[in-house]
CSV table of C-alpha atoms in Angstrom, one decimal:
chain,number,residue,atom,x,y,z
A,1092,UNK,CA,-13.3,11.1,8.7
A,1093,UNK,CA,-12.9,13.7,6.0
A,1094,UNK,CA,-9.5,13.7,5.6
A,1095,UNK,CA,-9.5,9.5,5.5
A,1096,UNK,CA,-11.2,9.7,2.5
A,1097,UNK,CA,-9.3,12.8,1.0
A,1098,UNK,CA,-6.1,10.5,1.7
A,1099,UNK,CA,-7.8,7.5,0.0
A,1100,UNK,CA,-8.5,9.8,-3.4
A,1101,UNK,CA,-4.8,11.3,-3.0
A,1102,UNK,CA,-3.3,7.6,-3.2
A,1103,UNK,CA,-5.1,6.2,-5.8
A,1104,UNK,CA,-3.6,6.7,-9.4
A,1105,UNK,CA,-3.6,10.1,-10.4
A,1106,UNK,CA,-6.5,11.1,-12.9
A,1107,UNK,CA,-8.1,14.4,-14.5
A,1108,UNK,CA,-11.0,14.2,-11.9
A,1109,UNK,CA,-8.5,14.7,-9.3
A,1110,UNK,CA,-7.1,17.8,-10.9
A,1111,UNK,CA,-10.5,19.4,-11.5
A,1112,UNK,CA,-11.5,18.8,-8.5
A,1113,UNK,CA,-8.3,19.6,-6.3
A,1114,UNK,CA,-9.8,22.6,-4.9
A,1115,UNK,CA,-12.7,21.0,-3.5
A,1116,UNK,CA,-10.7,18.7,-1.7
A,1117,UNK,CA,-8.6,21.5,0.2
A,1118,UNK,CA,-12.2,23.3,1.0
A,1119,UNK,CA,-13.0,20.1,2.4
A,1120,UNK,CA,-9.8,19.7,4.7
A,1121,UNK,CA,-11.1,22.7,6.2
A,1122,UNK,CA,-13.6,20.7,8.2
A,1123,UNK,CA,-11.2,17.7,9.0
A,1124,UNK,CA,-11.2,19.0,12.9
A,1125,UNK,CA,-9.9,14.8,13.7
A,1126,UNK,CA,-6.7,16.3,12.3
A,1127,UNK,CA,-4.3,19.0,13.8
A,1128,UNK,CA,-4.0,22.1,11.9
A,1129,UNK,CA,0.0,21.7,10.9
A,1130,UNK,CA,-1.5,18.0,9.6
A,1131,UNK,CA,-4.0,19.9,7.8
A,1132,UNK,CA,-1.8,21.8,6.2
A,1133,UNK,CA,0.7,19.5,5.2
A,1134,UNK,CA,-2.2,17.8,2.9
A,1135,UNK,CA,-3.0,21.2,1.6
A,1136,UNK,CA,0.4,21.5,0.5
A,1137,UNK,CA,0.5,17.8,-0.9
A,1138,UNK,CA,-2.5,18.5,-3.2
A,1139,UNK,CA,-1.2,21.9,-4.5
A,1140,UNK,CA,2.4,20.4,-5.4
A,1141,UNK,CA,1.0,17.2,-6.8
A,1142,UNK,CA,-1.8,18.7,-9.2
A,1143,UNK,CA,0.6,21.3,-10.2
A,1144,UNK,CA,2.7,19.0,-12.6
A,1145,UNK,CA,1.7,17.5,-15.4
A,1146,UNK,CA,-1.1,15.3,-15.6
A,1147,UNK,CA,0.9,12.4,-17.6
A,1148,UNK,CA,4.3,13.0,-15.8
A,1149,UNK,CA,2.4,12.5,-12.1
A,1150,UNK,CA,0.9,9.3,-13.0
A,1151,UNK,CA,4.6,8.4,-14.7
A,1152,UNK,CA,6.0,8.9,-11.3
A,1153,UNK,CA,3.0,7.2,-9.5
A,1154,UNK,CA,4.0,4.4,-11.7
A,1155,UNK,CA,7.3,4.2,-10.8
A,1156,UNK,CA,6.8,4.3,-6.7
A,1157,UNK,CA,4.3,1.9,-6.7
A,1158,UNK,CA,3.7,-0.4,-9.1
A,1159,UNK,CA,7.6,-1.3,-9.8
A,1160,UNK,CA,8.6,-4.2,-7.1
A,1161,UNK,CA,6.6,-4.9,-4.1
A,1162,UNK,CA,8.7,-2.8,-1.2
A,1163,UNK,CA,6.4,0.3,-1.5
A,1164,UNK,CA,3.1,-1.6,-3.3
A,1165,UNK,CA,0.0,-0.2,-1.8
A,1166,UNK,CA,-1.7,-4.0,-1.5
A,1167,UNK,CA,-1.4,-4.7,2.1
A,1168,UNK,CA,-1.3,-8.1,2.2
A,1169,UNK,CA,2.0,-8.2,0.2
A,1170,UNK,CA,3.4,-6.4,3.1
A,1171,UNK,CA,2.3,-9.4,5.7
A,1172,UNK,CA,1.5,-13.1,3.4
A,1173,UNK,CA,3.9,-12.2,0.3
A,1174,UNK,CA,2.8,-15.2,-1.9
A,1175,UNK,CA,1.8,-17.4,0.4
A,1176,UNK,CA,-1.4,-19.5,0.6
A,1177,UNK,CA,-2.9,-17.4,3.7
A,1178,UNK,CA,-3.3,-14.6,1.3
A,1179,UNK,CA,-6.1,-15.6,-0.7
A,1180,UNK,CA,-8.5,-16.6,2.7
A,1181,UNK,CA,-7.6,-13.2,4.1
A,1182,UNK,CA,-8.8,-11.7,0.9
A,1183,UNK,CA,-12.0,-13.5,1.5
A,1184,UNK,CA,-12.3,-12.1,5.2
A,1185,UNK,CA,-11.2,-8.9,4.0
A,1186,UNK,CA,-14.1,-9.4,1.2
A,1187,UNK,CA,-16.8,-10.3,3.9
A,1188,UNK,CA,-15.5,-7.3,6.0
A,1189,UNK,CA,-16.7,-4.7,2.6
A,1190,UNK,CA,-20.1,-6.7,2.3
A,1191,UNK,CA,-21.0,-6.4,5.7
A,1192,UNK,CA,-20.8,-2.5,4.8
A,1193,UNK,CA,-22.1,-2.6,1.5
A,1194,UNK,CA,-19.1,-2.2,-0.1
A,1195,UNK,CA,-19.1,-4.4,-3.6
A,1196,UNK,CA,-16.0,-4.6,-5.5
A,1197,UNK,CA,-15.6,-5.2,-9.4
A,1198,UNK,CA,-13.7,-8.1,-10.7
A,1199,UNK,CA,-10.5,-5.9,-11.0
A,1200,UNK,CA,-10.3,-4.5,-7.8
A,1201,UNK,CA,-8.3,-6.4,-5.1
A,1202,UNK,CA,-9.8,-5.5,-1.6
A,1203,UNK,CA,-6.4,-5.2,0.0
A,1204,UNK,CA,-5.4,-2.3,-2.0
A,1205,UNK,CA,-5.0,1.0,0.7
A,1206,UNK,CA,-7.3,3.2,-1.0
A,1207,UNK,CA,-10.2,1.1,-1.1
A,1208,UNK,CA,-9.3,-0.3,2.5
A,1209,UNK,CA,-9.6,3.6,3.5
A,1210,UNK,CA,-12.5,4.2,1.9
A,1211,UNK,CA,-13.8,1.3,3.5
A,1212,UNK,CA,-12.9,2.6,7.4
A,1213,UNK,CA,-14.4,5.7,6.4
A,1214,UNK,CA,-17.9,3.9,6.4
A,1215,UNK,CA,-17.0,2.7,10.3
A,1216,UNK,CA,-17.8,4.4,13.4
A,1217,UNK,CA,-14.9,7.0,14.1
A,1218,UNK,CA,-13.4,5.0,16.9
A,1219,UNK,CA,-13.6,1.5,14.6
A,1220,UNK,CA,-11.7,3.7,11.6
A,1221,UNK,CA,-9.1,4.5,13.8
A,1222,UNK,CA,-9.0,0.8,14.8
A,1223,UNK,CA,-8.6,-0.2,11.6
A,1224,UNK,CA,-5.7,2.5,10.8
A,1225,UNK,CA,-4.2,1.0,14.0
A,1226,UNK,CA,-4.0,-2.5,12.9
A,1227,UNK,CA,-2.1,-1.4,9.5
A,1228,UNK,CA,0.2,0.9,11.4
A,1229,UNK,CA,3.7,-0.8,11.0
A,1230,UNK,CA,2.9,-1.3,7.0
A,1231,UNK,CA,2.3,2.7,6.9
A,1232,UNK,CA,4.8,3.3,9.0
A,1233,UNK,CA,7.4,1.0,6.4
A,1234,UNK,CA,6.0,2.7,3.6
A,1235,UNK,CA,6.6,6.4,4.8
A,1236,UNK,CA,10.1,5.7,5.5
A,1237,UNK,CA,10.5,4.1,2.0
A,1238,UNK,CA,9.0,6.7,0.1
A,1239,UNK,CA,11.1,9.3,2.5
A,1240,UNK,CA,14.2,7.6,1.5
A,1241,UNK,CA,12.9,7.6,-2.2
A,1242,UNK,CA,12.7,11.5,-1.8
A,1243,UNK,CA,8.9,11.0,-2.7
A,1244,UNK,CA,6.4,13.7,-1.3
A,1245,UNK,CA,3.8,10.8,-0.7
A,1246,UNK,CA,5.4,10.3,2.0
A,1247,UNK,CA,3.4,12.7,3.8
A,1248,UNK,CA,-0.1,11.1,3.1
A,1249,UNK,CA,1.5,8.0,5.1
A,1250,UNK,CA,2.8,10.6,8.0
A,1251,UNK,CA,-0.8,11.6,8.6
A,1252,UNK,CA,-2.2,8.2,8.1
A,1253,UNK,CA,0.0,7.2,11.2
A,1254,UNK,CA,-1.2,10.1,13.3
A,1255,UNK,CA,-5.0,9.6,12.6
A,1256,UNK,CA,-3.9,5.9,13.8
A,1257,UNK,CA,-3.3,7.2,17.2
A,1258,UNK,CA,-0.5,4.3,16.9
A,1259,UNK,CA,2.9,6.5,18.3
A,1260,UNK,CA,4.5,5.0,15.8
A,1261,UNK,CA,6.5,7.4,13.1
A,1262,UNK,CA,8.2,5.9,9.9
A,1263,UNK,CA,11.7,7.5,11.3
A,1264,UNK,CA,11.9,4.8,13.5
A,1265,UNK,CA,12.4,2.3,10.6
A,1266,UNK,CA,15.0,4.7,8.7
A,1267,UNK,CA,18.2,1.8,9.8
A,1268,UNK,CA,16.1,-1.0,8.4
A,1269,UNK,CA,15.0,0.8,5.4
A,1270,UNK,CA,18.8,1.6,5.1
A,1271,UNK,CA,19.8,-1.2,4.7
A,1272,UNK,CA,17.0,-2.7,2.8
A,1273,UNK,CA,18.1,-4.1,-1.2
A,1274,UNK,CA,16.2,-2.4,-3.8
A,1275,UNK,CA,13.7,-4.6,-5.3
A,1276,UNK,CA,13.1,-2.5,-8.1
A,1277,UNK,CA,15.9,-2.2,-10.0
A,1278,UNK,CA,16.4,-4.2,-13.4
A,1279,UNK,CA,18.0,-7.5,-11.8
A,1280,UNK,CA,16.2,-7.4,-8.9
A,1281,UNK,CA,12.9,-7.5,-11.4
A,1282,UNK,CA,14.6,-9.7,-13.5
A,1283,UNK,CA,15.2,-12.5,-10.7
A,1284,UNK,CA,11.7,-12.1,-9.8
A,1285,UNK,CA,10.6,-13.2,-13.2
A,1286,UNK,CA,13.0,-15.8,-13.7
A,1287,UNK,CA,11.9,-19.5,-14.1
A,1288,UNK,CA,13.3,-22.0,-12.4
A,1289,UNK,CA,15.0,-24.8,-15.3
A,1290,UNK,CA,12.8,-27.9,-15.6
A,1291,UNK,CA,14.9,-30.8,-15.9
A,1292,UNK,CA,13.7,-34.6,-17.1
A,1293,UNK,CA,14.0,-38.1,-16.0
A,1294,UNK,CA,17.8,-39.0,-15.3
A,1295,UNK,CA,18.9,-35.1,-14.9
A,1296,UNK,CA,18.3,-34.5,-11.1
A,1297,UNK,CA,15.4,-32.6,-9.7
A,1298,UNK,CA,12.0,-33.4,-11.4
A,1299,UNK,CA,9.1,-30.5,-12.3
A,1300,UNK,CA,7.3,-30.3,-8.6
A,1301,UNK,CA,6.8,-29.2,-5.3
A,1302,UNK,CA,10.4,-29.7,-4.6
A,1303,UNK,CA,11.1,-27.5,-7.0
A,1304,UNK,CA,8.3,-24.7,-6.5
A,1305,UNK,CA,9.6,-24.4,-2.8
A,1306,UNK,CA,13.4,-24.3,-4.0
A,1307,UNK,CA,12.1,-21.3,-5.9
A,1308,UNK,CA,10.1,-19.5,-2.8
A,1309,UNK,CA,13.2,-19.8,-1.0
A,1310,UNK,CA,15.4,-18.2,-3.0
A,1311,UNK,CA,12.7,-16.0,-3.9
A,1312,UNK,CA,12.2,-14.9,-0.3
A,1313,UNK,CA,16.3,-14.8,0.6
A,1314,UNK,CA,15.9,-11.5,-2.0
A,1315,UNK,CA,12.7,-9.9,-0.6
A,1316,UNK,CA,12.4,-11.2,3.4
A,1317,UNK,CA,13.2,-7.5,4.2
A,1318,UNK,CA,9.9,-6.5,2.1
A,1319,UNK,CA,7.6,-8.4,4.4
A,1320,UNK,CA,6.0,-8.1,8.0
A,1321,UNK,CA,4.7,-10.7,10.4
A,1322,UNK,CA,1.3,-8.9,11.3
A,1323,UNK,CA,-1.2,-12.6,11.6
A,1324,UNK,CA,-3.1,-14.2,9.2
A,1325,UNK,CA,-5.3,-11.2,8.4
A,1326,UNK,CA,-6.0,-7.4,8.7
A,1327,UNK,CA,-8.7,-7.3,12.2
A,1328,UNK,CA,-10.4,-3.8,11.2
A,1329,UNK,CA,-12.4,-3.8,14.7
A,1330,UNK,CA,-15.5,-4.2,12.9
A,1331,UNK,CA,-15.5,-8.3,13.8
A,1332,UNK,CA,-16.5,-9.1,17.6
């Protein structure tokens, strides 16, 4: 799907090559016939807003969205494991998934990151993509609505996300939970996230271990338990049988 991989360029931190090349990728939404026309248009309209700022001041506000706190990272699995331990083995599923279409990722690269998982389903059989987009659907659908309450235009790549999905769900319908949602990406709320929990010694009450690592998740997670979604212990693309 054309406009799959468009998308996947579009959310992926804003370089030069994009801006040279932004024309192209409108020519190339021309052919995107999977998408209505008003879809079309709205990632026309995306491309020509975006590359017509400043290099350096998009890829300051890039920055900002996604890479401060973890409500609107673009790592899926932070959406549905958090830290837990069932994170790492559906990175290695994930992993197997990309082999099996001769995808190989660098050391950096972490294969739940959305761009790469697009590029990934646009490699798949139409009808398997669109699986794949299905199975993520809540997580774009929570992301729209928090980049719509940011006031960010990204939220627009994530509206057409969800109708290439062919899910019915819309981001609007999480605009009360999103509401209500504490920011995670404000100075304290980074802060906290940071903060170590005090090691105390022999004779002074709790002792450096497991007792302590959970007291930490907890009150970890009582800050961020709005951030996450129960989806299962991994991302099913539709390319497994």
């Amino acid at each position: 799907m054309i406009s799959l991989k468009v998308i996947s360029h579009l959310l992926d931190y804003p370089t030069e090559d994009l801006w040279e090349n932004c024309n192209e990728l409108i020519d190339a939404l021309q052919e995107a016939d999977e998408l209505p026309v008003t879809q079309v248009a709205k990632l026309m309209a995306f491309i020509r807003t975006l590359t017509q700022q400043e290099l350096l001041d998009a890829q300051s506000s890039y920055s900002e969205l996604f890479d401060r706190g973890r409500a609107r990272s673009l790592l899926l699995f932070e959406h549905v494991h958090g830290e837990s331990r069932s994170r790492g083995q559906a990175m290695v599923d994930l992993l197997n998934q990309y082999q099996q279409a001769g995808i190989t990722l660098n050391s950096r690269e972490l294969p739940d990151y959305l761009p790469t998982y697009l590029e990934y389903l646009t490699l798949l059989p139409a009808k398997e993509g669109i699986e794949g987009l299905n199975n993520i659907a809540p997580i774009l659908a929570l992301l729209g609505q928090r980049l719509t309450q940011r006031g960010s235009d990204y939220h627009v790549l994530f509206d057409v996300l969800l109708c290439l999905s062919e899910s019915g769900l819309e981001a609007s319908q999480l605009a009360g939970q999103v509401e209500n949602e504490p920011q995670d990406d404000t100075p304290a709320a980074l802060d906290a996230v940071w903060e170590e929990e005090q090691v105390t010694f022999l004779g002074e009450g709790a002792q450096c271990g497991s007792s302590d690592i959970s007291q930490h998740q907890r009150r970890f997670a009582k800050e961020t338990t709005v951030q996450y979604l129960n989806l299962g212990s991994s991302l099913d693309t539709g390319a497994q049988k």
